[in-house]
PDB file of C-alpha atoms in Angstrom:
ATOM      1  CA  MET A   1     135.974 -26.751 179.213  1.00  0.00           C
ATOM      2  CA  ASP A   2     133.442 -24.446 180.757  1.00  0.00           C
ATOM      3  CA  ASN A   3     130.032 -25.654 179.649  1.00  0.00           C
ATOM      4  CA  GLU A   4     127.948 -28.760 179.077  1.00  0.00           C
ATOM      5  CA  LEU A   5     127.991 -28.400 175.299  1.00  0.00           C
ATOM      6  CA  GLY A   6     131.766 -28.273 175.369  1.00  0.00           C
ATOM      7  CA  GLN A   7     131.904 -31.358 177.584  1.00  0.00           C
ATOM      8  CA  LEU A   8     129.548 -33.193 175.251  1.00  0.00           C
ATOM      9  CA  ILE A   9     131.734 -32.438 172.203  1.00  0.00           C
ATOM     10  CA  HIS A  10     134.868 -33.315 174.145  1.00  0.00           C
ATOM     11  CA  ASN A  11     133.442 -36.596 175.460  1.00  0.00           C
ATOM     12  CA  THR A  12     132.120 -37.579 172.025  1.00  0.00           C
ATOM     13  CA  LEU A  13     135.461 -37.144 170.322  1.00  0.00           C
ATOM     14  CA  GLU A  14     137.398 -38.670 173.196  1.00  0.00           C
ATOM     15  CA  ALA A  15     135.216 -41.785 173.038  1.00  0.00           C
ATOM     16  CA  GLU A  16     135.601 -42.002 169.253  1.00  0.00           C
ATOM     17  CA  SER A  17     139.392 -41.576 169.303  1.00  0.00           C
ATOM     18  CA  ASN A  18     140.145 -43.632 172.404  1.00  0.00           C
ATOM     19  CA  GLU A  19     141.521 -46.706 170.620  1.00  0.00           C
ATOM     20  CA  PHE A  20     143.034 -44.846 167.713  1.00  0.00           C
ATOM     21  CA  ASP A  21     146.661 -45.681 166.903  1.00  0.00           C
ATOM     22  CA  LEU A  22     148.409 -45.169 163.578  1.00  0.00           C
ATOM     23  CA  ALA A  23     151.952 -44.468 164.778  1.00  0.00           C
ATOM     24  CA  ALA A  24     153.301 -47.618 163.083  1.00  0.00           C
ATOM     25  CA  ARG A  25     151.641 -46.730 159.776  1.00  0.00           C
ATOM     26  CA  VAL A  26     152.985 -43.166 159.856  1.00  0.00           C
ATOM     27  CA  MET A  27     156.499 -44.315 160.724  1.00  0.00           C
ATOM     28  CA  ALA A  28     156.444 -46.854 157.875  1.00  0.00           C
ATOM     29  CA  ARG A  29     155.737 -44.055 155.423  1.00  0.00           C
ATOM     30  CA  LEU A  30     158.541 -41.742 156.525  1.00  0.00           C
ATOM     31  CA  PRO A  31     161.529 -41.377 154.214  1.00  0.00           C
ATOM     32  CA  ALA A  32     164.675 -43.205 155.337  1.00  0.00           C
ATOM     33  CA  PRO A  33     166.726 -41.117 157.779  1.00  0.00           C
ATOM     34  CA  SER A  34     169.696 -39.302 156.262  1.00  0.00           C
ATOM     35  CA  SER A  35     173.127 -40.628 157.265  1.00  0.00           C
ATOM     36  CA  GLY A  36     174.149 -39.328 160.656  1.00  0.00           C
ATOM     37  CA  GLY A  37     171.174 -37.024 160.847  1.00  0.00           C
ATOM     38  CA  THR A  38     172.994 -34.130 159.229  1.00  0.00           C
ATOM     39  CA  PRO A  39     171.189 -30.862 159.951  1.00  0.00           C
ATOM     40  CA  ARG A  40     169.288 -29.438 157.007  1.00  0.00           C
ATOM     41  CA  GLY A  41     171.339 -26.213 156.715  1.00  0.00           C
ATOM     42  CA  TRP A  42     174.587 -28.123 156.342  1.00  0.00           C
ATOM     43  CA  ARG A  43     173.036 -30.444 153.765  1.00  0.00           C
ATOM     44  CA  LEU A  44     171.943 -27.435 151.733  1.00  0.00           C
ATOM     45  CA  PHE A  45     175.540 -26.234 151.625  1.00  0.00           C
ATOM     46  CA  TRP A  46     177.506 -29.455 151.234  1.00  0.00           C
ATOM     47  CA  VAL A  47     175.372 -31.331 148.704  1.00  0.00           C
ATOM     48  CA  PRO A  48     175.608 -28.627 146.013  1.00  0.00           C
ATOM     49  CA  ALA A  49     179.264 -27.968 146.858  1.00  0.00           C
ATOM     50  CA  LEU A  50     180.228 -31.627 146.485  1.00  0.00           C
ATOM     51  CA  ALA A  51     178.176 -31.954 143.313  1.00  0.00           C
ATOM     52  CA  THR A  52     180.001 -28.944 141.837  1.00  0.00           C
ATOM     53  CA  ALA A  53     183.425 -30.290 142.776  1.00  0.00           C
ATOM     54  CA  GLY A  54     182.581 -33.732 141.383  1.00  0.00           C
ATOM     55  CA  ALA A  55     181.279 -32.342 138.099  1.00  0.00           C
ATOM     56  CA  LEU A  56     184.322 -30.152 137.696  1.00  0.00           C
ATOM     57  CA  ALA A  57     186.712 -32.997 138.392  1.00  0.00           C
ATOM     58  CA  LEU A  58     184.888 -35.152 135.848  1.00  0.00           C
ATOM     59  CA  PHE A  59     184.980 -32.377 133.273  1.00  0.00           C
ATOM     60  CA  LEU A  60     188.723 -31.863 133.704  1.00  0.00           C
ATOM     61  CA  THR A  61     189.457 -35.570 133.573  1.00  0.00           C
ATOM     62  CA  LEU A  62     187.438 -36.140 130.428  1.00  0.00           C
ATOM     63  CA  SER A  63     188.774 -33.074 128.630  1.00  0.00           C
ATOM     64  CA  GLY A  64     192.385 -34.023 129.436  1.00  0.00           C
ATOM     65  CA  HIS A  65     193.422 -30.618 130.728  1.00  0.00           C
ATOM     66  CA  ASP A  66     195.770 -29.990 133.606  1.00  0.00           C
ATOM     67  CA  ASN A  67     195.060 -27.641 136.473  1.00  0.00           C
ATOM     68  CA  SER A  68     194.713 -24.669 134.216  1.00  0.00           C
ATOM     69  CA  ILE A  69     191.625 -23.187 135.815  1.00  0.00           C
ATOM     70  CA  THR A  70     191.246 -19.757 137.357  1.00  0.00           C
ATOM     71  CA  ASN A  71     188.481 -17.657 138.781  1.00  0.00           C
ATOM     72  CA  ASP A  72     189.637 -14.395 137.214  1.00  0.00           C
ATOM     73  CA  CYS A  73     186.728 -14.311 134.775  1.00  0.00           C
ATOM     74  CA  ALA A  74     185.402 -11.132 133.246  1.00  0.00           C
ATOM     75  CA  ILE A  75     181.690 -11.271 134.078  1.00  0.00           C
ATOM     76  CA  ASP A  76     179.412  -8.696 132.482  1.00  0.00           C
ATOM     77  CA  GLN A  77     176.255  -9.726 134.261  1.00  0.00           C
ATOM     78  CA  LEU A  78     175.116 -12.690 136.354  1.00  0.00           C
ATOM     79  CA  ASP A  79     171.629 -12.790 137.860  1.00  0.00           C
ATOM     80  CA  VAL A  80     170.932 -15.799 140.091  1.00  0.00           C
ATOM     81  CA  THR A  81     167.809 -16.226 142.203  1.00  0.00           C
ATOM     82  CA  GLY A  82     167.313 -19.154 144.572  1.00  0.00           C
ATOM     83  CA  ALA A  83     170.556 -20.850 143.497  1.00  0.00           C
ATOM     84  CA  SER A  84     174.282 -20.748 144.035  1.00  0.00           C
ATOM     85  CA  ALA A  85     176.566 -20.128 141.034  1.00  0.00           C
ATOM     86  CA  THR A  86     180.191 -21.078 140.479  1.00  0.00           C
ATOM     87  CA  VAL A  87     182.084 -19.349 137.617  1.00  0.00           C
ATOM     88  CA  LEU A  88     185.427 -20.735 136.447  1.00  0.00           C
ATOM     89  CA  LYS A  89     187.660 -20.110 133.434  1.00  0.00           C
ATOM     90  CA  LEU A  90     189.673 -22.838 131.742  1.00  0.00           C
ATOM     91  CA  ASN A  91     192.815 -21.048 130.525  1.00  0.00           C
ATOM     92  CA  GLU A  92     193.943 -23.405 127.789  1.00  0.00           C
ATOM     93  CA  THR A  93     190.668 -23.307 125.908  1.00  0.00           C
ATOM     94  CA  GLY A  94     189.378 -19.986 127.139  1.00  0.00           C
ATOM     95  CA  THR A  95     186.116 -21.685 128.078  1.00  0.00           C
ATOM     96  CA  THR A  96     184.109 -20.124 130.910  1.00  0.00           C
ATOM     97  CA  VAL A  97     182.077 -22.555 132.995  1.00  0.00           C
ATOM     98  CA  VAL A  98     179.028 -21.343 134.894  1.00  0.00           C
ATOM     99  CA  TRP A  99     177.641 -23.976 137.251  1.00  0.00           C
ATOM    100  CA  LEU A 100     174.277 -23.436 138.935  1.00  0.00           C
ATOM    101  CA  ASN A 101     172.730 -25.344 141.826  1.00  0.00           C
ATOM    102  CA  GLU A 102     169.085 -24.538 142.193  1.00  0.00           C
ATOM    103  CA  ALA A 103     167.560 -24.799 145.667  1.00  0.00           C
ATOM    104  CA  SER A 104     164.254 -26.676 145.748  1.00  0.00           C
ATOM    105  CA  GLU A 105     161.261 -24.517 146.561  1.00  0.00           C
ATOM    106  CA  GLU A 106     159.690 -25.253 149.945  1.00  0.00           C
ATOM    107  CA  GLU A 107     156.106 -26.432 149.826  1.00  0.00           C
ATOM    108  CA  GLU A 108     153.607 -24.150 151.549  1.00  0.00           C
ATOM    109  CA  LEU A 109     151.939 -25.519 154.654  1.00  0.00           C
TER     110      LEU A 109
ATOM    111  CA  MET B   1     154.916 -30.576 177.849  1.00  0.00           C
ATOM    112  CA  GLU B   2     155.713 -27.597 175.623  1.00  0.00           C
ATOM    113  CA  SER B   3     159.422 -27.529 176.424  1.00  0.00           C
ATOM    114  CA  ASP B   4     159.484 -31.298 176.043  1.00  0.00           C
ATOM    115  CA  ASP B   5     157.909 -30.884 172.594  1.00  0.00           C
ATOM    116  CA  ARG B   6     160.607 -28.398 171.652  1.00  0.00           C
ATOM    117  CA  GLN B   7     163.311 -30.835 172.703  1.00  0.00           C
ATOM    118  CA  LEU B   8     161.698 -33.594 170.633  1.00  0.00           C
ATOM    119  CA  VAL B   9     161.368 -31.259 167.646  1.00  0.00           C
ATOM    120  CA  ARG B  10     165.082 -30.433 167.874  1.00  0.00           C
ATOM    121  CA  GLN B  11     165.888 -34.161 167.953  1.00  0.00           C
ATOM    122  CA  VAL B  12     163.729 -34.773 164.865  1.00  0.00           C
ATOM    123  CA  GLN B  13     165.442 -31.884 163.090  1.00  0.00           C
ATOM    124  CA  GLY B  14     168.702 -33.652 163.869  1.00  0.00           C
ATOM    125  CA  GLY B  15     167.419 -36.816 162.145  1.00  0.00           C
ATOM    126  CA  ASP B  16     166.019 -38.777 165.111  1.00  0.00           C
ATOM    127  CA  GLN B  17     162.895 -40.571 163.868  1.00  0.00           C
ATOM    128  CA  ARG B  18     162.192 -42.123 167.285  1.00  0.00           C
ATOM    129  CA  ALA B  19     161.606 -38.631 168.622  1.00  0.00           C
ATOM    130  CA  PHE B  20     159.065 -38.110 165.849  1.00  0.00           C
ATOM    131  CA  ARG B  21     157.305 -41.316 166.842  1.00  0.00           C
ATOM    132  CA  THR B  22     156.953 -39.922 170.371  1.00  0.00           C
ATOM    133  CA  LEU B  23     155.310 -36.796 168.943  1.00  0.00           C
ATOM    134  CA  VAL B  24     152.973 -38.928 166.805  1.00  0.00           C
ATOM    135  CA  GLU B  25     151.977 -41.049 169.795  1.00  0.00           C
ATOM    136  CA  ARG B  26     151.414 -37.938 171.888  1.00  0.00           C
ATOM    137  CA  TYR B  27     149.198 -36.084 169.419  1.00  0.00           C
ATOM    138  CA  GLN B  28     147.642 -38.679 167.099  1.00  0.00           C
ATOM    139  CA  ARG B  29     144.385 -39.007 169.048  1.00  0.00           C
ATOM    140  CA  LYS B  30     143.962 -35.247 169.291  1.00  0.00           C
ATOM    141  CA  VAL B  31     144.597 -34.766 165.574  1.00  0.00           C
ATOM    142  CA  PHE B  32     142.244 -37.644 164.755  1.00  0.00           C
ATOM    143  CA  ALA B  33     139.535 -36.215 167.035  1.00  0.00           C
ATOM    144  CA  MET B  34     139.826 -32.873 165.268  1.00  0.00           C
ATOM    145  CA  ALA B  35     139.740 -34.524 161.831  1.00  0.00           C
ATOM    146  CA  LEU B  36     136.747 -36.675 162.776  1.00  0.00           C
ATOM    147  CA  GLY B  37     134.857 -33.662 164.100  1.00  0.00           C
ATOM    148  CA  MET B  38     135.615 -31.793 160.891  1.00  0.00           C
ATOM    149  CA  LEU B  39     135.036 -34.577 158.345  1.00  0.00           C
ATOM    150  CA  ARG B  40     132.632 -36.861 160.272  1.00  0.00           C
ATOM    151  CA  GLU B  41     133.751 -39.953 158.312  1.00  0.00           C
ATOM    152  CA  ARG B  42     136.154 -42.192 160.194  1.00  0.00           C
ATOM    153  CA  GLY B  43     138.086 -43.426 157.153  1.00  0.00           C
ATOM    154  CA  ALA B  44     138.602 -39.909 155.820  1.00  0.00           C
ATOM    155  CA  ALA B  45     139.692 -38.734 159.287  1.00  0.00           C
ATOM    156  CA  GLU B  46     142.245 -41.573 159.520  1.00  0.00           C
ATOM    157  CA  ASP B  47     143.710 -40.753 156.109  1.00  0.00           C
ATOM    158  CA  LEU B  48     143.880 -37.084 156.960  1.00  0.00           C
ATOM    159  CA  THR B  49     145.595 -37.771 160.289  1.00  0.00           C
ATOM    160  CA  GLN B  50     148.315 -39.686 158.474  1.00  0.00           C
ATOM    161  CA  GLU B  51     148.674 -36.864 155.986  1.00  0.00           C
ATOM    162  CA  VAL B  52     149.005 -34.320 158.802  1.00  0.00           C
ATOM    163  CA  PHE B  53     151.930 -36.158 160.392  1.00  0.00           C
ATOM    164  CA  LEU B  54     153.677 -36.837 157.088  1.00  0.00           C
ATOM    165  CA  LYS B  55     153.364 -33.174 156.182  1.00  0.00           C
ATOM    166  CA  ALA B  56     154.553 -32.148 159.634  1.00  0.00           C
ATOM    167  CA  TYR B  57     157.619 -34.381 159.231  1.00  0.00           C
ATOM    168  CA  ARG B  58     158.432 -32.924 155.824  1.00  0.00           C
ATOM    169  CA  HIS B  59     158.204 -29.353 157.126  1.00  0.00           C
ATOM    170  CA  LEU B  60     159.667 -29.801 160.588  1.00  0.00           C
ATOM    171  CA  GLY B  61     163.045 -28.622 159.270  1.00  0.00           C
ATOM    172  CA  ASN B  62     161.487 -25.182 158.771  1.00  0.00           C
ATOM    173  CA  PHE B  63     159.743 -25.085 162.158  1.00  0.00           C
ATOM    174  CA  GLN B  64     161.428 -22.294 164.083  1.00  0.00           C
ATOM    175  CA  GLY B  65     159.499 -22.647 167.333  1.00  0.00           C
ATOM    176  CA  ALA B  66     157.855 -19.203 167.173  1.00  0.00           C
ATOM    177  CA  SER B  67     154.593 -20.935 168.100  1.00  0.00           C
ATOM    178  CA  SER B  68     154.179 -24.105 170.111  1.00  0.00           C
ATOM    179  CA  PHE B  69     154.440 -27.410 168.256  1.00  0.00           C
ATOM    180  CA  TYR B  70     150.811 -28.336 168.898  1.00  0.00           C
ATOM    181  CA  THR B  71     149.351 -25.070 167.574  1.00  0.00           C
ATOM    182  CA  TRP B  72     151.531 -25.572 164.483  1.00  0.00           C
ATOM    183  CA  LEU B  73     150.219 -29.132 164.169  1.00  0.00           C
ATOM    184  CA  TYR B  74     146.601 -27.987 164.600  1.00  0.00           C
ATOM    185  CA  ARG B  75     147.170 -25.359 161.920  1.00  0.00           C
ATOM    186  CA  ILE B  76     148.205 -28.084 159.472  1.00  0.00           C
ATOM    187  CA  THR B  77     145.198 -30.176 160.551  1.00  0.00           C
ATOM    188  CA  THR B  78     142.711 -27.322 160.225  1.00  0.00           C
ATOM    189  CA  ASN B  79     144.034 -26.257 156.830  1.00  0.00           C
ATOM    190  CA  LEU B  80     143.951 -29.788 155.428  1.00  0.00           C
ATOM    191  CA  CYS B  81     140.418 -30.393 156.764  1.00  0.00           C
ATOM    192  CA  ILE B  82     139.082 -27.124 155.360  1.00  0.00           C
ATOM    193  CA  ASP B  83     140.754 -27.819 151.991  1.00  0.00           C
ATOM    194  CA  GLN B  84     139.183 -31.264 151.898  1.00  0.00           C
ATOM    195  CA  LEU B  85     135.727 -29.935 152.793  1.00  0.00           C
ATOM    196  CA  ARG B  86     135.998 -27.248 150.135  1.00  0.00           C
ATOM    197  CA  LYS B  87     136.968 -29.832 147.526  1.00  0.00           C
ATOM    198  CA  SER B  88     134.062 -32.086 148.473  1.00  0.00           C
ATOM    199  CA  ARG B  89     131.669 -29.075 148.626  1.00  0.00           C
ATOM    200  CA  ARG B  90     129.740 -30.686 151.447  1.00  0.00           C
ATOM    201  CA  PHE B  91     128.734 -27.403 153.032  1.00  0.00           C
ATOM    202  CA  VAL B  92     127.243 -24.000 152.395  1.00  0.00           C
ATOM    203  CA  GLU B  93     129.678 -21.322 153.448  1.00  0.00           C
ATOM    204  CA  VAL B  94     127.784 -18.625 155.298  1.00  0.00           C
ATOM    205  CA  GLU B  95     129.943 -16.662 157.700  1.00  0.00           C
ATOM    206  CA  LEU B  96     128.648 -13.146 157.465  1.00  0.00           C
ATOM    207  CA  GLU B  97     128.486 -13.062 161.260  1.00  0.00           C
ATOM    208  CA  ASP B  98     132.278 -13.115 161.569  1.00  0.00           C
ATOM    209  CA  GLN B  99     132.594  -9.392 161.214  1.00  0.00           C
ATOM    210  CA  ALA B 100     132.293  -6.833 163.989  1.00  0.00           C
ATOM    211  CA  PHE B 101     131.461  -9.181 166.834  1.00  0.00           C
ATOM    212  CA  GLU B 102     131.783  -7.540 170.207  1.00  0.00           C
ATOM    213  CA  GLY B 103     129.815  -9.833 172.477  1.00  0.00           C
ATOM    214  CA  SER B 104     131.028 -12.711 174.619  1.00  0.00           C
ATOM    215  CA  ALA B 105     131.615 -16.123 173.105  1.00  0.00           C
ATOM    216  CA  GLU B 106     130.313 -17.659 176.336  1.00  0.00           C
ATOM    217  CA  MET B 107     126.938 -15.899 176.339  1.00  0.00           C
ATOM    218  CA  VAL B 108     125.006 -18.899 175.027  1.00  0.00           C
ATOM    219  CA  ALA B 109     126.772 -21.460 177.216  1.00  0.00           C
ATOM    220  CA  GLN B 110     123.512 -22.693 178.706  1.00  0.00           C
ATOM    221  CA  PRO B 111     122.867 -26.067 180.333  1.00  0.00           C
ATOM    222  CA  LEU B 112     121.990 -28.774 177.809  1.00  0.00           C
ATOM    223  CA  GLY B 113     119.537 -30.485 180.112  1.00  0.00           C
ATOM    224  CA  PHE B 114     121.273 -33.867 180.262  1.00  0.00           C
ATOM    225  CA  ASP B 115     124.560 -35.319 181.424  1.00  0.00           C
ATOM    226  CA  PRO B 116     127.365 -34.905 178.815  1.00  0.00           C
ATOM    227  CA  ALA B 117     129.007 -38.063 180.202  1.00  0.00           C
ATOM    228  CA  ARG B 118     126.284 -40.065 178.442  1.00  0.00           C
ATOM    229  CA  ALA B 119     128.304 -39.571 175.238  1.00  0.00           C
ATOM    230  CA  PHE B 120     130.850 -42.149 176.446  1.00  0.00           C
ATOM    231  CA  ALA B 121     128.307 -44.953 176.530  1.00  0.00           C
ATOM    232  CA  ASP B 122     125.762 -43.919 173.930  1.00  0.00           C
ATOM    233  CA  ARG B 123     126.845 -44.191 170.296  1.00  0.00           C
ATOM    234  CA  GLU B 124     123.596 -42.576 169.157  1.00  0.00           C
ATOM    235  CA  ILE B 125     124.422 -39.412 171.123  1.00  0.00           C
ATOM    236  CA  ARG B 126     127.884 -39.318 169.601  1.00  0.00           C
ATOM    237  CA  GLU B 127     126.404 -39.681 166.125  1.00  0.00           C
ATOM    238  CA  ARG B 128     124.029 -36.779 166.876  1.00  0.00           C
ATOM    239  CA  VAL B 129     126.923 -34.594 168.008  1.00  0.00           C
ATOM    240  CA  LEU B 130     128.909 -35.364 164.851  1.00  0.00           C
ATOM    241  CA  ARG B 131     125.835 -34.652 162.731  1.00  0.00           C
ATOM    242  CA  ALA B 132     125.318 -31.333 164.522  1.00  0.00           C
ATOM    243  CA  LEU B 133     128.960 -30.408 163.898  1.00  0.00           C
ATOM    244  CA  ASP B 134     128.402 -31.241 160.250  1.00  0.00           C
ATOM    245  CA  MET B 135     125.759 -28.508 160.079  1.00  0.00           C
ATOM    246  CA  LEU B 136     128.359 -25.820 160.832  1.00  0.00           C
ATOM    247  CA  SER B 137     130.544 -24.095 158.277  1.00  0.00           C
ATOM    248  CA  PRO B 138     134.164 -25.362 158.254  1.00  0.00           C
ATOM    249  CA  ASN B 139     135.523 -22.293 160.057  1.00  0.00           C
ATOM    250  CA  HIS B 140     132.836 -22.402 162.769  1.00  0.00           C
ATOM    251  CA  ARG B 141     133.388 -26.141 163.150  1.00  0.00           C
ATOM    252  CA  ALA B 142     137.159 -25.718 163.435  1.00  0.00           C
ATOM    253  CA  ALA B 143     136.788 -22.971 166.038  1.00  0.00           C
ATOM    254  CA  ILE B 144     134.485 -24.945 168.322  1.00  0.00           C
ATOM    255  CA  LEU B 145     136.581 -28.116 167.979  1.00  0.00           C
ATOM    256  CA  LEU B 146     139.826 -26.316 168.774  1.00  0.00           C
ATOM    257  CA  ARG B 147     138.157 -24.833 171.845  1.00  0.00           C
ATOM    258  CA  GLU B 148     136.099 -27.728 173.178  1.00  0.00           C
ATOM    259  CA  ALA B 149     137.840 -30.853 171.923  1.00  0.00           C
ATOM    260  CA  GLU B 150     141.421 -29.625 172.048  1.00  0.00           C
ATOM    261  CA  GLY B 151     141.150 -27.081 174.865  1.00  0.00           C
ATOM    262  CA  LEU B 152     143.000 -24.248 173.102  1.00  0.00           C
ATOM    263  CA  SER B 153     142.769 -20.690 174.425  1.00  0.00           C
ATOM    264  CA  TYR B 154     141.127 -17.995 172.297  1.00  0.00           C
ATOM    265  CA  GLU B 155     144.586 -16.612 171.505  1.00  0.00           C
ATOM    266  CA  GLU B 156     145.841 -20.020 170.385  1.00  0.00           C
ATOM    267  CA  ILE B 157     142.756 -20.510 168.202  1.00  0.00           C
ATOM    268  CA  ALA B 158     143.332 -17.104 166.591  1.00  0.00           C
ATOM    269  CA  GLU B 159     146.949 -18.061 165.917  1.00  0.00           C
ATOM    270  CA  THR B 160     145.986 -21.491 164.571  1.00  0.00           C
ATOM    271  CA  MET B 161     143.251 -20.156 162.303  1.00  0.00           C
ATOM    272  CA  GLY B 162     145.099 -17.001 161.290  1.00  0.00           C
ATOM    273  CA  CYS B 163     142.305 -14.640 162.333  1.00  0.00           C
ATOM    274  CA  SER B 164     141.587 -12.006 164.977  1.00  0.00           C
ATOM    275  CA  LEU B 165     140.417 -12.653 168.531  1.00  0.00           C
ATOM    276  CA  GLY B 166     137.075 -11.016 167.673  1.00  0.00           C
ATOM    277  CA  THR B 167     136.584 -13.414 164.775  1.00  0.00           C
ATOM    278  CA  VAL B 168     137.319 -16.367 167.040  1.00  0.00           C
ATOM    279  CA  MET B 169     134.705 -15.173 169.553  1.00  0.00           C
ATOM    280  CA  SER B 170     132.175 -14.612 166.808  1.00  0.00           C
ATOM    281  CA  ARG B 171     132.749 -18.064 165.339  1.00  0.00           C
ATOM    282  CA  LEU B 172     132.436 -19.668 168.764  1.00  0.00           C
ATOM    283  CA  PHE B 173     129.275 -17.743 169.589  1.00  0.00           C
ATOM    284  CA  HIS B 174     127.497 -18.762 166.396  1.00  0.00           C
ATOM    285  CA  ALA B 175     128.817 -22.320 166.467  1.00  0.00           C
ATOM    286  CA  ARG B 176     127.552 -22.859 170.033  1.00  0.00           C
ATOM    287  CA  LYS B 177     124.203 -21.308 169.263  1.00  0.00           C
ATOM    288  CA  ARG B 178     123.715 -23.565 166.243  1.00  0.00           C
ATOM    289  CA  MET B 179     124.953 -26.667 168.086  1.00  0.00           C
ATOM    290  CA  GLN B 180     122.566 -26.084 170.983  1.00  0.00           C
ATOM    291  CA  ALA B 181     119.664 -25.747 168.566  1.00  0.00           C
ATOM    292  CA  GLU B 182     120.667 -28.959 166.760  1.00  0.00           C
ATOM    293  CA  LEU B 183     121.125 -30.879 170.010  1.00  0.00           C
ATOM    294  CA  SER B 184     117.957 -29.693 171.753  1.00  0.00           C
ATOM    295  CA  VAL B 185     116.304 -32.815 170.371  1.00  0.00           C
ATOM    296  CA  LEU B 186     118.443 -34.831 172.787  1.00  0.00           C
ATOM    297  CA  VAL B 187     116.987 -33.104 175.827  1.00  0.00           C
ATOM    298  CA  GLU B 188     113.447 -34.427 175.500  1.00  0.00           C
ATOM    299  CA  PRO B 189     114.308 -38.131 175.467  1.00  0.00           C
ATOM    300  CA  ALA B 190     116.654 -37.506 178.396  1.00  0.00           C
ATOM    301  CA  ALA B 191     113.963 -35.692 180.369  1.00  0.00           C
ATOM    302  CA  ALA B 192     111.458 -38.437 179.573  1.00  0.00           C
ATOM    303  CA  GLU B 193     113.917 -41.061 180.762  1.00  0.00           C
ATOM    304  CA  GLU B 194     114.484 -39.213 184.026  1.00  0.00           C
ATOM    305  CA  GLY B 195     110.694 -38.933 184.552  1.00  0.00           C
ATOM    306  CA  ARG B 196     110.237 -42.717 184.477  1.00  0.00           C
TER     307      ARG B 196
END
């Protein structure tokens, strides 16, 4: 602060904001903390990975097949942007499963 | 303070909401002061302050620490205020002076003619100051508030507002000039009072 005008602006806003306190209101509006405070990068990896494994297990259980899955698929072309893809082949039926997990787009500041 | 902020930010990134509360308590009055200076209405400034912290919390996972936490927070505040002013269309945007400024931002820092400490006790003076701020364009208003209310350096203002140092100096020069013209009306009553 190097001038009277600056001091006047500073003093005005300091006087107006002196009693201001909304910490409790902000905290009440935060989303619930994630379990154990897992870092974001690990969440990005494990959540899709577990979802893929779960879906696959469910698929195999419901379709009644044994462990006849391989990853030796013949893939002509696979373009994936902003997502991870898992490609598996079920040998008994010859079905190829392509599983995509799309990452959510980050909001601009 | 800055290294302490970084430590708190790391704790929040690890899921510690108490650390975020500490950051809110540390900066809420500064963010509110900025919002009030920009928007003039207390209710709108309160709502915006909440929005700033909620947005900061949502994006803190992406905060890499390239800038200090408070300049990052002021950037969110400034952007939200300017967006809100643009939506409400409460101003005429005239900033032709921003270009090619090579003078000194301090060149019109003249004495006001009365004691700035009077603002603490006199609500009328504070209302006049807020009204004078309201006469500035959003970018000029943000620049002078970041400098005078928040005490940021020219470099930090440039970083916060995403503009060059020359633009910051130009905005400050014109904002101060306009503010002094708007507030000159305060000098006469003060001088009259002193003459009694």
